[in-house]
mmCIF file of N, CA and C in Angstrom:
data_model
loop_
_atom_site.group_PDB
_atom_site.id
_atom_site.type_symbol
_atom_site.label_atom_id
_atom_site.label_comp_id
_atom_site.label_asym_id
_atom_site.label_seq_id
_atom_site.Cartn_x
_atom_site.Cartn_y
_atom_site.Cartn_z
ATOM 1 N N UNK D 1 -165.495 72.041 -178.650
ATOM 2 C CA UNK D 1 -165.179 73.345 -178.152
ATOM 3 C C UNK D 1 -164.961 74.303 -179.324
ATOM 4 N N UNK D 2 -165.400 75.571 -179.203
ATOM 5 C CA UNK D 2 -165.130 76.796 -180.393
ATOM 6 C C UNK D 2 -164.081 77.353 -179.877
ATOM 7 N N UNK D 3 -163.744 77.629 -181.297
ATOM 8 C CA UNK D 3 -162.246 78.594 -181.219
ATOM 9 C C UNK D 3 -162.467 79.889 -181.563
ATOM 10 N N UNK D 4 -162.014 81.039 -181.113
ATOM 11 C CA UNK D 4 -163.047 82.301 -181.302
ATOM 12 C C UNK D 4 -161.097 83.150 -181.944
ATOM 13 N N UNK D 5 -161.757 83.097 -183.326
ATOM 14 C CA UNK D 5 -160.574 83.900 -184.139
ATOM 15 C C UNK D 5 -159.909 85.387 -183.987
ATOM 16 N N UNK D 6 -158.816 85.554 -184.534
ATOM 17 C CA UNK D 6 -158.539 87.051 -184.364
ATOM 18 C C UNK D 6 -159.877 87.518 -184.725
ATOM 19 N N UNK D 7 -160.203 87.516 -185.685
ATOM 20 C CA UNK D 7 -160.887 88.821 -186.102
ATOM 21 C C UNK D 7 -162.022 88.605 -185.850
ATOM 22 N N UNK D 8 -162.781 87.369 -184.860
ATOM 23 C CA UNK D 8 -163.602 87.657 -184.194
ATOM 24 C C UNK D 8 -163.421 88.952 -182.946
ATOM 25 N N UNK D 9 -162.035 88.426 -182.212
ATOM 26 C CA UNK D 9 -161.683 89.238 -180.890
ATOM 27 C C UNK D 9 -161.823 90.660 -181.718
ATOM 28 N N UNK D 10 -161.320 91.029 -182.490
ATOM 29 C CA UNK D 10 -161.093 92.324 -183.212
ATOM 30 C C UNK D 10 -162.935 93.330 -183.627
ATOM 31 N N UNK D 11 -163.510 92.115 -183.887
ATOM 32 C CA UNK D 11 -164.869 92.818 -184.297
ATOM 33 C C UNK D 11 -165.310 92.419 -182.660
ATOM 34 N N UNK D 12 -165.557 91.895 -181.571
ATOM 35 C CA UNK D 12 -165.457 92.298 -180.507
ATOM 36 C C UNK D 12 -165.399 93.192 -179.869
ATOM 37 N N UNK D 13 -164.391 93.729 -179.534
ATOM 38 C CA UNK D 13 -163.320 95.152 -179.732
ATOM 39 C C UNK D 13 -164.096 96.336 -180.260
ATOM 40 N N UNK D 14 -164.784 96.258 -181.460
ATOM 41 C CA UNK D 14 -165.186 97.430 -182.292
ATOM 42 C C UNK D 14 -166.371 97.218 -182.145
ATOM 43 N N UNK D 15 -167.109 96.573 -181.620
ATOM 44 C CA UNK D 15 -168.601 96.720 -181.092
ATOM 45 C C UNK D 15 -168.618 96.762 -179.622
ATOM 46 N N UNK D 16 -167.616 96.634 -178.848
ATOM 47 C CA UNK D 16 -168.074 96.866 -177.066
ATOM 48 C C UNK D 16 -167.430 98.138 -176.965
ATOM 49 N N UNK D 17 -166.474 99.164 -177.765
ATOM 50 C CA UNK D 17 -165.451 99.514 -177.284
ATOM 51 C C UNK D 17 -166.420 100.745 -176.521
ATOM 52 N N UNK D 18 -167.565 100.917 -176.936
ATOM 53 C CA UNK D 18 -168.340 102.111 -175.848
ATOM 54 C C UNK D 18 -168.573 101.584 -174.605
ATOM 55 N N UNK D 19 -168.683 100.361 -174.293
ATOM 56 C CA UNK D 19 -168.526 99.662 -172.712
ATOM 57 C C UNK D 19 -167.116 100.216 -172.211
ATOM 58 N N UNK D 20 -166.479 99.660 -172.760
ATOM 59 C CA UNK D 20 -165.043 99.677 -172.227
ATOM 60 C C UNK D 20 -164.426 101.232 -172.153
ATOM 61 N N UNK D 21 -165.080 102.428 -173.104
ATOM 62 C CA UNK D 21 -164.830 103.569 -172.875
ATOM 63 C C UNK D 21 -165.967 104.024 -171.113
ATOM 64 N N UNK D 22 -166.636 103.296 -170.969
ATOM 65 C CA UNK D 22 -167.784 103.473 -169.723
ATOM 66 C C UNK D 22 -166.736 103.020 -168.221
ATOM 67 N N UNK D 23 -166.347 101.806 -168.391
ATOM 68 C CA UNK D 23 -165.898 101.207 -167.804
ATOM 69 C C UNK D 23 -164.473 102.094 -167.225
ATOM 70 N N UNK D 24 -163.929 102.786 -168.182
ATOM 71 C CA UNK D 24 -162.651 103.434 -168.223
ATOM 72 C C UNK D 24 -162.950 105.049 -166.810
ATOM 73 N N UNK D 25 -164.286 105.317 -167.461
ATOM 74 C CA UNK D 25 -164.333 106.965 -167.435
ATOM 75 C C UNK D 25 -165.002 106.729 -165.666
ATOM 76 N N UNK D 26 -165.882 105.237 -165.362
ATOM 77 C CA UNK D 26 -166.379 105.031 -164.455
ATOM 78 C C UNK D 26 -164.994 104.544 -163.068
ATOM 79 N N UNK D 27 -163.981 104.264 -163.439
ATOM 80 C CA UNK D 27 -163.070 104.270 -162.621
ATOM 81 C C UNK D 27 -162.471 105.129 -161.803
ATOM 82 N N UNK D 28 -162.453 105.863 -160.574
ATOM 83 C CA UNK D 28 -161.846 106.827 -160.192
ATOM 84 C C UNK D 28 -160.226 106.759 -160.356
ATOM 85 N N UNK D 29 -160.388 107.978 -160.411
ATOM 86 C CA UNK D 29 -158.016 108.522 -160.775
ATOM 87 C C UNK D 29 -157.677 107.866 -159.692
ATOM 88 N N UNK D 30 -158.316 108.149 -158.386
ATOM 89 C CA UNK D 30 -157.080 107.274 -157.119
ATOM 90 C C UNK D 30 -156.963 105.817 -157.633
ATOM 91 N N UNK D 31 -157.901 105.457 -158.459
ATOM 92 C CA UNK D 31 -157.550 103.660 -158.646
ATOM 93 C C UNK D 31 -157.029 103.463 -159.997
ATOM 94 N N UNK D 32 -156.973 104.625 -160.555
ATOM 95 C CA UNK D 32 -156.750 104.595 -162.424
ATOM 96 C C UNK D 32 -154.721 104.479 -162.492
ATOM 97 N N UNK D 33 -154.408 105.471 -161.551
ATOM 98 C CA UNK D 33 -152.596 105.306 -160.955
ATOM 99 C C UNK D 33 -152.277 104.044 -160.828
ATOM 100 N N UNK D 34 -153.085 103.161 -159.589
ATOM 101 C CA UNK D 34 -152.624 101.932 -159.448
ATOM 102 C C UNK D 34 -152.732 101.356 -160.371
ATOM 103 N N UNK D 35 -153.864 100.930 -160.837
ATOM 104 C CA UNK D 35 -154.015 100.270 -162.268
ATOM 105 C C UNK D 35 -152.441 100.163 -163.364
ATOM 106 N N UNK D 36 -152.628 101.648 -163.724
ATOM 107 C CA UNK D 36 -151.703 101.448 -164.689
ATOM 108 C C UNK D 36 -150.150 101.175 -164.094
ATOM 109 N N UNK D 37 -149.829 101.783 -163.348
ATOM 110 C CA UNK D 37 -148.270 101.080 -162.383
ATOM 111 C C UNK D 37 -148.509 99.614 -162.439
ATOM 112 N N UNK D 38 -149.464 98.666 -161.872
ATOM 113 C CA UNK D 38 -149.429 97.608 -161.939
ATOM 114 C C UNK D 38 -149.542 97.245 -163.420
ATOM 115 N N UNK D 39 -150.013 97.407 -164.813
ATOM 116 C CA UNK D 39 -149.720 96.892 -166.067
ATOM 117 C C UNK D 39 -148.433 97.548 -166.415
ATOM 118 N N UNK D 40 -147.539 98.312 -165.477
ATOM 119 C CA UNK D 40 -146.151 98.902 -165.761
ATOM 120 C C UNK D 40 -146.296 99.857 -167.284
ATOM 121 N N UNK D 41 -147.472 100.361 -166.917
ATOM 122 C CA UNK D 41 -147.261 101.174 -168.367
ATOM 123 C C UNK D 41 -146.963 102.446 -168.032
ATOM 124 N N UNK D 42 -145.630 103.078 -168.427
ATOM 125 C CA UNK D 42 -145.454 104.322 -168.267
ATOM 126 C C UNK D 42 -145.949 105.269 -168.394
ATOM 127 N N UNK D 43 -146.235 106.536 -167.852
ATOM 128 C CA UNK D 43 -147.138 107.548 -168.609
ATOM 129 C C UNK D 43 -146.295 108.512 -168.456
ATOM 130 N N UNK D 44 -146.296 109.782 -169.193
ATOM 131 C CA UNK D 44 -145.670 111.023 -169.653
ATOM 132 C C UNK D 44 -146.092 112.015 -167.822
ATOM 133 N N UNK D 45 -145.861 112.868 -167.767
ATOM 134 C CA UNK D 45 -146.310 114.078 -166.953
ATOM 135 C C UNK D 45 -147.771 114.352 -167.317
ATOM 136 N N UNK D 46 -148.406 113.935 -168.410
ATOM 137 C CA UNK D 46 -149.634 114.118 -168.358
ATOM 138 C C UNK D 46 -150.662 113.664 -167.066
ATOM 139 N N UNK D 47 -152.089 113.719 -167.091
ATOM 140 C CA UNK D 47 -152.832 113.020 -166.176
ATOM 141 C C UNK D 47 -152.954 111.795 -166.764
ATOM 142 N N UNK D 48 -153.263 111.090 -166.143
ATOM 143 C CA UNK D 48 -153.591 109.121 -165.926
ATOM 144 C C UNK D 48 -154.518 109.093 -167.444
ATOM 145 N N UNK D 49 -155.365 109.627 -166.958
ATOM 146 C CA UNK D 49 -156.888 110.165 -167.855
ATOM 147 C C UNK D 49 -156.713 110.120 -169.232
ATOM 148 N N UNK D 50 -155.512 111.380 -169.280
ATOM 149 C CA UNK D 50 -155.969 112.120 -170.357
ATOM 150 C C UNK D 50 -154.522 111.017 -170.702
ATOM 151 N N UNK D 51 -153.763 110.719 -170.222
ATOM 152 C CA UNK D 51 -152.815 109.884 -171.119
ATOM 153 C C UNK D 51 -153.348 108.393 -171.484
ATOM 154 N N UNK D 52 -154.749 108.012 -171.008
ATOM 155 C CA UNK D 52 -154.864 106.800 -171.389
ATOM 156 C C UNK D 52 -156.146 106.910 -172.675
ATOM 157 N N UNK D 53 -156.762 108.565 -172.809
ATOM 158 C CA UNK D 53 -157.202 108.758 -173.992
ATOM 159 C C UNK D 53 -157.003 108.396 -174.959
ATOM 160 N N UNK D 54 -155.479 109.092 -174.705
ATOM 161 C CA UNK D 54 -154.703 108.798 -175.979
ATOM 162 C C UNK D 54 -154.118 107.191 -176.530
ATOM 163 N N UNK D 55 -153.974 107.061 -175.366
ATOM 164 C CA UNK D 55 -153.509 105.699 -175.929
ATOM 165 C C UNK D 55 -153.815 104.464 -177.139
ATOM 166 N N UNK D 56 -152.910 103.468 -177.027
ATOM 167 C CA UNK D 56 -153.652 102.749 -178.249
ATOM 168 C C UNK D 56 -154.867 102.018 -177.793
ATOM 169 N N UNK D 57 -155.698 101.955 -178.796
ATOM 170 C CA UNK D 57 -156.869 101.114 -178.470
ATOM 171 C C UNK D 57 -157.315 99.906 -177.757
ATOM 172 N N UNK D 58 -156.326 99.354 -177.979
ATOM 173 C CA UNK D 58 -155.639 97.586 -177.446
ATOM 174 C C UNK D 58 -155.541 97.419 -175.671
ATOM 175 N N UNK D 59 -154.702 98.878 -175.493
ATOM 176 C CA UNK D 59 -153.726 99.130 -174.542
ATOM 177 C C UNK D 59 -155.152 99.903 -173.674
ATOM 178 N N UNK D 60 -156.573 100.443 -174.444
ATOM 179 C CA UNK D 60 -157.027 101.010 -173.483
ATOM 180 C C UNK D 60 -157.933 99.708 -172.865
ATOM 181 N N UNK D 61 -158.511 98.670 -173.892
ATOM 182 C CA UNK D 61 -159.381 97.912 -173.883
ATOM 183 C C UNK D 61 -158.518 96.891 -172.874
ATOM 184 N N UNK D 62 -157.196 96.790 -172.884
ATOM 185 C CA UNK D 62 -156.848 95.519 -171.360
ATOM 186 C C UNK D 62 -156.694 96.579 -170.182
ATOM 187 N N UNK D 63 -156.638 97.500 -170.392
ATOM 188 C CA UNK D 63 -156.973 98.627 -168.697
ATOM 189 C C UNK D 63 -158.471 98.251 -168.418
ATOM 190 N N UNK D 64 -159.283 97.850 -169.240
ATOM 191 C CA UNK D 64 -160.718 98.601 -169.345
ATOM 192 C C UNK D 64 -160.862 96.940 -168.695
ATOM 193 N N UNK D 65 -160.657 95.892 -169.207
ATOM 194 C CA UNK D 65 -160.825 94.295 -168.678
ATOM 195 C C UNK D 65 -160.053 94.206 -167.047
ATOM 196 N N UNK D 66 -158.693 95.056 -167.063
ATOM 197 C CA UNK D 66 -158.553 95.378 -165.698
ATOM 198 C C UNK D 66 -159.104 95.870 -164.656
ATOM 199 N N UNK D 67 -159.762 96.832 -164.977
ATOM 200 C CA UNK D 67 -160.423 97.874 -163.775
ATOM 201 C C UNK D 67 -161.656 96.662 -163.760
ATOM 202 N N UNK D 68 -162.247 95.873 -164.800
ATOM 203 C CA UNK D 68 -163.350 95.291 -164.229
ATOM 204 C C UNK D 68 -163.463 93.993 -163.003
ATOM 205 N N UNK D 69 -161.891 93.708 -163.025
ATOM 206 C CA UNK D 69 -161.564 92.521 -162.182
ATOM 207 C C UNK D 69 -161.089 93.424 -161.196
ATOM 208 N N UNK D 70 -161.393 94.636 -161.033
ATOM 209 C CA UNK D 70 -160.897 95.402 -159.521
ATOM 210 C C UNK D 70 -162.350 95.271 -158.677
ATOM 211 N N UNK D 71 -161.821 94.727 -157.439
ATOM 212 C CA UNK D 71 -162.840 95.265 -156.229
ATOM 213 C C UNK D 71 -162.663 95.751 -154.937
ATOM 214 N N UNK D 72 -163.421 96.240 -154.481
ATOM 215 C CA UNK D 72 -162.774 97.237 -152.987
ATOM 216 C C UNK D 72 -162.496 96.093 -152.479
ATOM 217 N N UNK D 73 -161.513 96.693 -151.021
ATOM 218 C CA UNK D 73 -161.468 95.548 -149.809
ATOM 219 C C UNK D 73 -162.539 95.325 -149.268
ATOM 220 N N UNK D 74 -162.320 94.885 -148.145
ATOM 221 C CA UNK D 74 -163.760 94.188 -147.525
ATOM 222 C C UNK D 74 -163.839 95.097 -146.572
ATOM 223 N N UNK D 75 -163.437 96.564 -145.961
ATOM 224 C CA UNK D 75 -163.477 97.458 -145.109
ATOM 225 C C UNK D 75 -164.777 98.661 -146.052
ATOM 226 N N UNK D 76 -164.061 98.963 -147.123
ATOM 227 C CA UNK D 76 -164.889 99.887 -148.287
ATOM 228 C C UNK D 76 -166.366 99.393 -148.265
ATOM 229 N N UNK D 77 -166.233 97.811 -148.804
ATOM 230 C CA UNK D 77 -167.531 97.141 -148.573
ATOM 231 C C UNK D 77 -168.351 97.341 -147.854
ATOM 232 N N UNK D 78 -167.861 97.386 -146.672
ATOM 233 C CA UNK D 78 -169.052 97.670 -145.321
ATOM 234 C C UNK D 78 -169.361 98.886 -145.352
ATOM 235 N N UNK D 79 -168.576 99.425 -145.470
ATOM 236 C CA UNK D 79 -168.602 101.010 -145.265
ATOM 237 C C UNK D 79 -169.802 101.504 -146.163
ATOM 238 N N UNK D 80 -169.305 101.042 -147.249
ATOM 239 C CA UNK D 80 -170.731 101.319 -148.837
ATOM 240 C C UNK D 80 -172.191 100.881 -148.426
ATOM 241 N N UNK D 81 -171.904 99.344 -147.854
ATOM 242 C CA UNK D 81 -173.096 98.446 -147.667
ATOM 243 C C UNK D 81 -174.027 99.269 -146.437
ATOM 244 N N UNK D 82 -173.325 100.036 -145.209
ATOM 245 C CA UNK D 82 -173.668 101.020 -144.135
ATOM 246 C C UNK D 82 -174.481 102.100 -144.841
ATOM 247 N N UNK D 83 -173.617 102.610 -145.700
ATOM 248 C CA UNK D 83 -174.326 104.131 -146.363
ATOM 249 C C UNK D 83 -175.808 103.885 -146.877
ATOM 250 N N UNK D 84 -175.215 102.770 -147.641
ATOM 251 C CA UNK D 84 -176.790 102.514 -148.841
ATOM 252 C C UNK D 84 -177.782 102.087 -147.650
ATOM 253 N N UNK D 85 -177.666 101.391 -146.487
ATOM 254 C CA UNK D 85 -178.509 100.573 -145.681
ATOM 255 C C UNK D 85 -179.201 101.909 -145.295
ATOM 256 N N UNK D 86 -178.694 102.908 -144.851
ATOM 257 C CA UNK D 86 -178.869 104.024 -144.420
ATOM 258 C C UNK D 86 -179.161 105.347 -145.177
ATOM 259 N N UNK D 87 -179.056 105.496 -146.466
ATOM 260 C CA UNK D 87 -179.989 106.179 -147.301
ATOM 261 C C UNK D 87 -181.422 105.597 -147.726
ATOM 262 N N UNK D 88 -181.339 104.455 -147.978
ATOM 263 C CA UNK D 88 -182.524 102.996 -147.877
ATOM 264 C C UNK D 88 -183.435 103.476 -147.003
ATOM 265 N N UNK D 89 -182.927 103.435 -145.505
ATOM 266 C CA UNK D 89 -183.696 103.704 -144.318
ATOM 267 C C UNK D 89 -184.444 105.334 -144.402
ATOM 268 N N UNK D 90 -184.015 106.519 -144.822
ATOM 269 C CA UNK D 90 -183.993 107.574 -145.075
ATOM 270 C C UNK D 90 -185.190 107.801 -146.126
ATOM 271 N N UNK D 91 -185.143 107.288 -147.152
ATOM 272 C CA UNK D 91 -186.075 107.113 -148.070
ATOM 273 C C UNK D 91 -186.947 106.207 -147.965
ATOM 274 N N UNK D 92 -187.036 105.192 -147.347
ATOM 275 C CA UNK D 92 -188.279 104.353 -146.795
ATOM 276 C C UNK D 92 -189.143 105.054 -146.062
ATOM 277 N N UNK D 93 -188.477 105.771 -145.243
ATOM 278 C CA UNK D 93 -189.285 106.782 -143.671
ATOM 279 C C UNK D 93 -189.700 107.942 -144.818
ATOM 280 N N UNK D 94 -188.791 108.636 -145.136
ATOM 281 C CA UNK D 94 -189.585 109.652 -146.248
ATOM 282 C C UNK D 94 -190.884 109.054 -147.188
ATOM 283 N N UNK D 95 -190.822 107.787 -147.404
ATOM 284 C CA UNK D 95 -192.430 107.646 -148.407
ATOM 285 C C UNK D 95 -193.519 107.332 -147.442
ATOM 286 N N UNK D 96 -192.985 106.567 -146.775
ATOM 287 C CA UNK D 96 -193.907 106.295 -146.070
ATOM 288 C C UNK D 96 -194.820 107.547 -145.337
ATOM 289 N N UNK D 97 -193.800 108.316 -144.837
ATOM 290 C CA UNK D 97 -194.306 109.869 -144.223
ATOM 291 C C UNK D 97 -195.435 110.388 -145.177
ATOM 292 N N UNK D 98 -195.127 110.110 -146.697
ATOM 293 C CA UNK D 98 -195.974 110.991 -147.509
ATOM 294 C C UNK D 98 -197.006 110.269 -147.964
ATOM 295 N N UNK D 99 -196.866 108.909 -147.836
ATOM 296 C CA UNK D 99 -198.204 108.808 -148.158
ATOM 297 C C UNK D 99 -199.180 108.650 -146.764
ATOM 298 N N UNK D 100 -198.617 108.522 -145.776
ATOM 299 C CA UNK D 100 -199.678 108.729 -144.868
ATOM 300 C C UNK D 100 -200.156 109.986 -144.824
ATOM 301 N N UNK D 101 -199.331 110.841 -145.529
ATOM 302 C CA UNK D 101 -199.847 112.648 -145.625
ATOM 303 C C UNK D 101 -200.954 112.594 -146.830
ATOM 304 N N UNK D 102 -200.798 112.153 -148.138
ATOM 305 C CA UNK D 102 -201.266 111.972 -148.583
ATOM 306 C C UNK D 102 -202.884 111.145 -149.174
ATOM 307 N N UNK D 103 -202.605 110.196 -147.830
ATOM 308 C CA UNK D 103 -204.189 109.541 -147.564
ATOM 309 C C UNK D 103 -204.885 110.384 -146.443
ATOM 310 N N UNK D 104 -204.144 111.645 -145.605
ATOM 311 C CA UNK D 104 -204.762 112.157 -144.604
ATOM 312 C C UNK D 104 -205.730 113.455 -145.763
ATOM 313 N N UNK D 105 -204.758 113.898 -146.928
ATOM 314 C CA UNK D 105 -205.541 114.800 -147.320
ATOM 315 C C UNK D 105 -206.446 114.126 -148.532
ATOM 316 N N UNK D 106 -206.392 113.263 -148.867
ATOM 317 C CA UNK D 106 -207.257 112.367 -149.442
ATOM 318 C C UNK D 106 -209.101 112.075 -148.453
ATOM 319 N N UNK D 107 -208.409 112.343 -147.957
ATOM 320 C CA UNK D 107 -209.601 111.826 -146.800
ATOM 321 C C UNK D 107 -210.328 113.527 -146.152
ATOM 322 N N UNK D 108 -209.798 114.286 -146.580
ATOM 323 C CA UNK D 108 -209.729 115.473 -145.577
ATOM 324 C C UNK D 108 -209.930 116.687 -146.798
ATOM 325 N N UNK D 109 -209.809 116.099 -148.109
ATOM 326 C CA UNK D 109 -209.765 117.035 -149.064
ATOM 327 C C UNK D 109 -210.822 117.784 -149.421
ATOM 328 N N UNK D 110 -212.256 117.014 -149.117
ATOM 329 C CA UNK D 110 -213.545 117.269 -149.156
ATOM 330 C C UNK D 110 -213.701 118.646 -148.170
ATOM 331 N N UNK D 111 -213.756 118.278 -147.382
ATOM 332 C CA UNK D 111 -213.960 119.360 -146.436
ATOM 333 C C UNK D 111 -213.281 120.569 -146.509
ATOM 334 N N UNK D 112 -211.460 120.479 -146.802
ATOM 335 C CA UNK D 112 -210.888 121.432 -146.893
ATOM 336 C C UNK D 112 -211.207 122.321 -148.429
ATOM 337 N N UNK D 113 -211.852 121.731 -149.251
ATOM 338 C CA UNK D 113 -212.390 122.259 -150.720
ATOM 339 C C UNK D 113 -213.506 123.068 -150.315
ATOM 340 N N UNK D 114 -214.655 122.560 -149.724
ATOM 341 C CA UNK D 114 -215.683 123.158 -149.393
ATOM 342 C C UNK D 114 -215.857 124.300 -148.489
ATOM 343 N N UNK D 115 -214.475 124.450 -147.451
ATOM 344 C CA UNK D 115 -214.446 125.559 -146.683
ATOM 345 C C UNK D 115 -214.098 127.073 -147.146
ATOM 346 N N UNK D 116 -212.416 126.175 -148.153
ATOM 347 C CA UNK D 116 -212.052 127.094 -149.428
ATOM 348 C C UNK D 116 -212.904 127.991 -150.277
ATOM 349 N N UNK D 117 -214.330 127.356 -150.822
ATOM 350 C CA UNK D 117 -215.346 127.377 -151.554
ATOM 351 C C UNK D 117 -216.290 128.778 -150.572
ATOM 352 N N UNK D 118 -216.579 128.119 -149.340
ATOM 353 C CA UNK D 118 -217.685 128.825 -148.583
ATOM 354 C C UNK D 118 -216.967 130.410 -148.309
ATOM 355 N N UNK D 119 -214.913 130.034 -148.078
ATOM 356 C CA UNK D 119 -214.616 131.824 -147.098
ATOM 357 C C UNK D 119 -214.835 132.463 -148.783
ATOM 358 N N UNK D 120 -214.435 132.206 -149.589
ATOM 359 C CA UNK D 120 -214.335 132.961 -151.042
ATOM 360 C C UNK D 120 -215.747 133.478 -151.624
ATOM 361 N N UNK D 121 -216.660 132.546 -151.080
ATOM 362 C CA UNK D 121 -218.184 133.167 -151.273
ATOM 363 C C UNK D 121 -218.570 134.325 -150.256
ATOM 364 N N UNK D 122 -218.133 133.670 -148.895
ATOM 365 C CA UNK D 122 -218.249 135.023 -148.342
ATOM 366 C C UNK D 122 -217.584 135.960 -148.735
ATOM 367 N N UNK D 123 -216.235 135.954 -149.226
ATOM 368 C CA UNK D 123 -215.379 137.068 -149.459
ATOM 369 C C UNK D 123 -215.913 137.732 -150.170
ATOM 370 N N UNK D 124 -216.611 137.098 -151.199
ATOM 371 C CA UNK D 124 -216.739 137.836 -152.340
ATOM 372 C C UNK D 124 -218.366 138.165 -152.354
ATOM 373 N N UNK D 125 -219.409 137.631 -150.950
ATOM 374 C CA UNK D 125 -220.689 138.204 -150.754
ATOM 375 C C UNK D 125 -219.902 139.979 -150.186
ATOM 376 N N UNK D 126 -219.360 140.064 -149.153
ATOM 377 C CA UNK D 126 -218.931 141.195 -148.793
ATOM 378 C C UNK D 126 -218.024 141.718 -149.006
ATOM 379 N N UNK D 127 -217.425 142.237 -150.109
ATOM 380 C CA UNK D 127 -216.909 142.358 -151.386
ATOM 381 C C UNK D 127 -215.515 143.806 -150.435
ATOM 382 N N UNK D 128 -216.449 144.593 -150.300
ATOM 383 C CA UNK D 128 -215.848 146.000 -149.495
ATOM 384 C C UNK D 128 -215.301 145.581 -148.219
ATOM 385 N N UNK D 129 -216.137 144.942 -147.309
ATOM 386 C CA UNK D 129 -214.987 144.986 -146.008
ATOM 387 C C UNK D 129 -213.837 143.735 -146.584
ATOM 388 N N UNK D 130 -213.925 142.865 -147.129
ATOM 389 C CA UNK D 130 -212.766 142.186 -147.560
ATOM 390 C C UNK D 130 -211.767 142.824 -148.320
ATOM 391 N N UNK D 131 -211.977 144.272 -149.095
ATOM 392 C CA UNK D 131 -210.696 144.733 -150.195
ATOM 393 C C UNK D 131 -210.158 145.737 -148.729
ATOM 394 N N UNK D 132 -211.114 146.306 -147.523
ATOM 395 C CA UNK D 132 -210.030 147.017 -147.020
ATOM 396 C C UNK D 132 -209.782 145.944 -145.502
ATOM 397 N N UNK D 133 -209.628 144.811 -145.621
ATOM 398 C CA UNK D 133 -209.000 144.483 -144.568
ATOM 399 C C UNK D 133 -207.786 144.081 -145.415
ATOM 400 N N UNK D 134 -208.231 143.210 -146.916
ATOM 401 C CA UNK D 134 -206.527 143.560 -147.962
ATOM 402 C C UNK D 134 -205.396 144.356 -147.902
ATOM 403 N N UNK D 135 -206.258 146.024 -147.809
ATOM 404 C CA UNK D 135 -205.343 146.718 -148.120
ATOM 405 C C UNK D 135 -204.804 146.857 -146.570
ATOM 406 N N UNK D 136 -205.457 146.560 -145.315
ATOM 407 C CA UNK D 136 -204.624 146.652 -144.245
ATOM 408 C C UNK D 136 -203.632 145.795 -144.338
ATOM 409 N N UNK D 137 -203.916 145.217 -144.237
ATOM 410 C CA UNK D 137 -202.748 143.584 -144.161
ATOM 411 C C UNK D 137 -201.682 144.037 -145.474
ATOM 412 N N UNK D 138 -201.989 144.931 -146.015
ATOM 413 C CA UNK D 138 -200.582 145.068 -147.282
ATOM 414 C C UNK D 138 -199.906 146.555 -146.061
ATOM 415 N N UNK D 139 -200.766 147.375 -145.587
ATOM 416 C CA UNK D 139 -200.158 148.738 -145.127
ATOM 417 C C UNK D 139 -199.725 148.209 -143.575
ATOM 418 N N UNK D 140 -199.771 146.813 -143.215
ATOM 419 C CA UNK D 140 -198.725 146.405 -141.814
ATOM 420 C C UNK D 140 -197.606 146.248 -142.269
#
């Protein structure tokens, strides 16, 4: 078995500590209160937050190993597992919608190019009655 030294834990520490600043900032305040009441660490009148900024490094990195052994109840769970099932569902029906839109004008693009093609030739064979039916359609 290995024995993993202080100053392994210490260079540890100084190479994750941007996890553990992630881990910190990714916690919401309603759960950041409990947290720290339960490690009984006092805090000033400041916010939770901004007093565990400050704190010592040590003291932020066992909050930071705490919040990771936090998990919702099993009510939150469902509740989450409902939402996502149901944005899931939302965005499945949305692609699907588009690419069947998308193979309709795939299929349909030919024709709608060539019609595009033919009114603009006419438009532009009869050049005069097309600029004043323009300017009607601007003077409605």
């Amino acid at each position: 078995m290995f024995q993993v030294t202080p100053s392994e834990v210490a260079a540890s520490d100084v190479e994750f500590k941007g996890l553990s600043d992630v881990v910190i900032q990714c916690l919401p305040d309603n759960l950041l209160v409990p947290l720290l009441e339960r490690l009984q660490l006092g805090q000033n009148s400041q916010r939770p937050r901004e007093w565990l900024d400050l704190a010592d490094p040590s003291l932020r990195t066992v909050v930071a190993k705490e919040a990771l052994q936090w998990r919702k109840n099993k009510q939150e769970t469902i509740s989450m597992r409902e939402k996502g099932k149901s944005s899931l569902q939302a965005l499945l029906s949305s692609t699907l919608s588009t690419v069947v839109k998308l193979r309709l004008l795939k299929r349909e693009w030919t024709h709608i190019l060539r019609e595009i093609v033919r009114d603009t030739l006419v438009d532009y064979t009869h050049l005069d009655s097309y600029m004043k039916q323009c300017i009607s359609e601007l003077q409605i």
